[in-house]
Structure formats: structure tokens, C-alpha cells
Coordinates of C-alpha atoms in Angstrom, one line a residue:
X1290 CA 1.6 -12.8 21.9
X1291 CA 0.9 -13.0 18.2
X1292 CA 3.7 -12.3 15.6
X1293 CA 3.7 -9.3 13.4
X1294 CA 2.3 -11.2 10.4
X1295 CA -0.7 -12.6 12.5
X1296 CA -1.4 -9.2 13.9
X1297 CA -1.9 -7.9 10.3
X1298 CA -4.1 -10.9 9.5
X1299 CA -6.3 -10.4 12.5
X1300 CA -6.7 -6.6 11.9
X1301 CA -7.4 -7.3 8.2
X1302 CA -10.1 -9.8 9.1
X1303 CA -11.7 -7.4 11.6
X1304 CA -11.7 -4.7 8.9
X1305 CA -13.3 -7.0 6.3
X1306 CA -16.0 -8.1 8.7
X1307 CA -16.7 -4.4 9.8
X1308 CA -16.9 -3.5 6.1
X1309 CA -19.4 -6.3 5.3
X1310 CA -21.5 -5.3 8.3
X1311 CA -21.3 -1.6 7.3
X1312 CA -22.3 -2.3 3.7
X1313 CA -25.1 -4.5 4.6
X1314 CA -26.4 -2.0 7.2
X1315 CA -26.4 0.8 4.6
X1316 CA -27.8 -1.5 1.8
X1317 CA -24.8 -0.8 -0.4
X1318 CA -23.3 -4.3 -0.7
X1319 CA -21.5 -4.9 -3.9
X1320 CA -18.4 -6.9 -4.6
X1321 CA -16.7 -3.8 -6.2
X1322 CA -17.2 -1.7 -3.3
X1323 CA -16.2 -4.5 -0.8
X1324 CA -12.9 -5.0 -2.8
X1325 CA -12.1 -1.4 -2.8
X1326 CA -12.7 -1.0 0.9
X1327 CA -10.8 -4.1 1.6
X1328 CA -7.7 -2.8 -0.3
X1329 CA -8.0 0.7 1.5
X1330 CA -8.1 -1.3 4.8
X1331 CA -5.0 -3.3 3.8
X1332 CA -3.2 0.0 3.1
X1333 CA -4.2 1.5 6.3
X1334 CA -3.3 -1.6 8.4
X1335 CA 0.0 -2.0 6.6
X1336 CA 0.9 1.6 7.4
X1337 CA -0.2 1.4 11.0
X1338 CA 1.7 -1.8 11.8
X1339 CA 4.9 -0.9 10.0
X1340 CA 7.9 -1.4 12.2
X1341 CA 10.1 1.7 12.7
X1342 CA 13.5 0.1 12.9
X1343 CA 13.8 -3.3 11.3
X1344 CA 11.9 -4.5 8.3
X1345 CA 10.9 -8.3 8.9
X1346 CA 11.0 -10.7 6.0
X1347 CA 7.2 -11.0 5.8
X1348 CA 6.8 -7.3 5.0
X1349 CA 8.0 -8.1 1.4
X1350 CA 5.1 -10.5 1.0
X1351 CA 2.8 -7.9 2.3
X1352 CA 4.2 -5.4 -0.2
X1353 CA 3.5 -8.0 -3.0
X1354 CA -0.1 -8.4 -1.8
X1355 CA -0.5 -4.5 -1.8
X1356 CA 0.8 -4.2 -5.2
X1357 CA -1.7 -6.9 -6.4
X1358 CA -4.5 -5.1 -4.6
X1359 CA -3.7 -1.8 -6.3
X1360 CA -3.7 -3.5 -9.7
X1361 CA -7.1 -4.9 -8.9
X1362 CA -8.2 -1.4 -7.6
X1363 CA -7.1 0.1 -10.9
X1364 CA -8.9 -2.5 -12.9
X1365 CA -12.1 -1.9 -11.0
X1366 CA -11.9 1.9 -11.3
X1367 CA -11.2 1.7 -15.1
X1368 CA -14.1 -0.7 -15.5
X1369 CA -16.4 1.8 -13.7
X1370 CA -15.0 4.7 -15.8
X1371 CA -15.6 2.8 -19.0
X1372 CA -19.2 1.8 -17.8
X1373 CA -19.9 5.4 -17.1
X1374 CA -18.7 6.4 -20.6
X1375 CA -20.9 3.7 -22.2
X1376 CA -18.0 1.6 -23.5
X1377 CA -18.4 -2.0 -22.6
X1378 CA -15.0 -3.7 -23.1
X1379 CA -14.9 -6.1 -20.2
X1380 CA -18.5 -7.1 -20.1

């Protein structure tokens, strides 16, 4: 039986492989979309694998990873909004 941390890693890898296959199948592959869907998958998996009684120590590391992913998500969304507005700050 795998530990809780490895279970999250296995599910995340399966989510990422499924994301890549889906993006390629629909011809919509881009790094931004892959990153956004990966962060979404991390949020879903973290919620579904959350223990109900005791919080293991590795969950704090997962929370840190989620915060970093959300910061990256915000940067990607802001970059896209600025690109739509015609303002090129990060390019």
C-alpha cells in the first residue's frame, strides 16, 4: 500500500498524462493551458485526498506547492489579460 504522499503523486501524474493526451487529441496544446489544467488537477486531488481526522506533516508541503501553483496561475492569467489589452510588459 502506498503512503498518502505517494498516492497524491500517482494521481497527479495520471492527471498530467491525461491532460497532455486530451490537449493533443483536441489540438489545443500550449504550455499555459497545460500549466493551468495541472494546477486545477492539483487542487482537485489535494481536496479529494485530504484526511478527515489527522493532518499528516506532508500536507504542509502540499499546501506550499498549491500556493506556488496559484501564484503561477495568477501570473499566467494577468499575462493573458495584458496581452488581450495590447499591453506587452512581460514579453
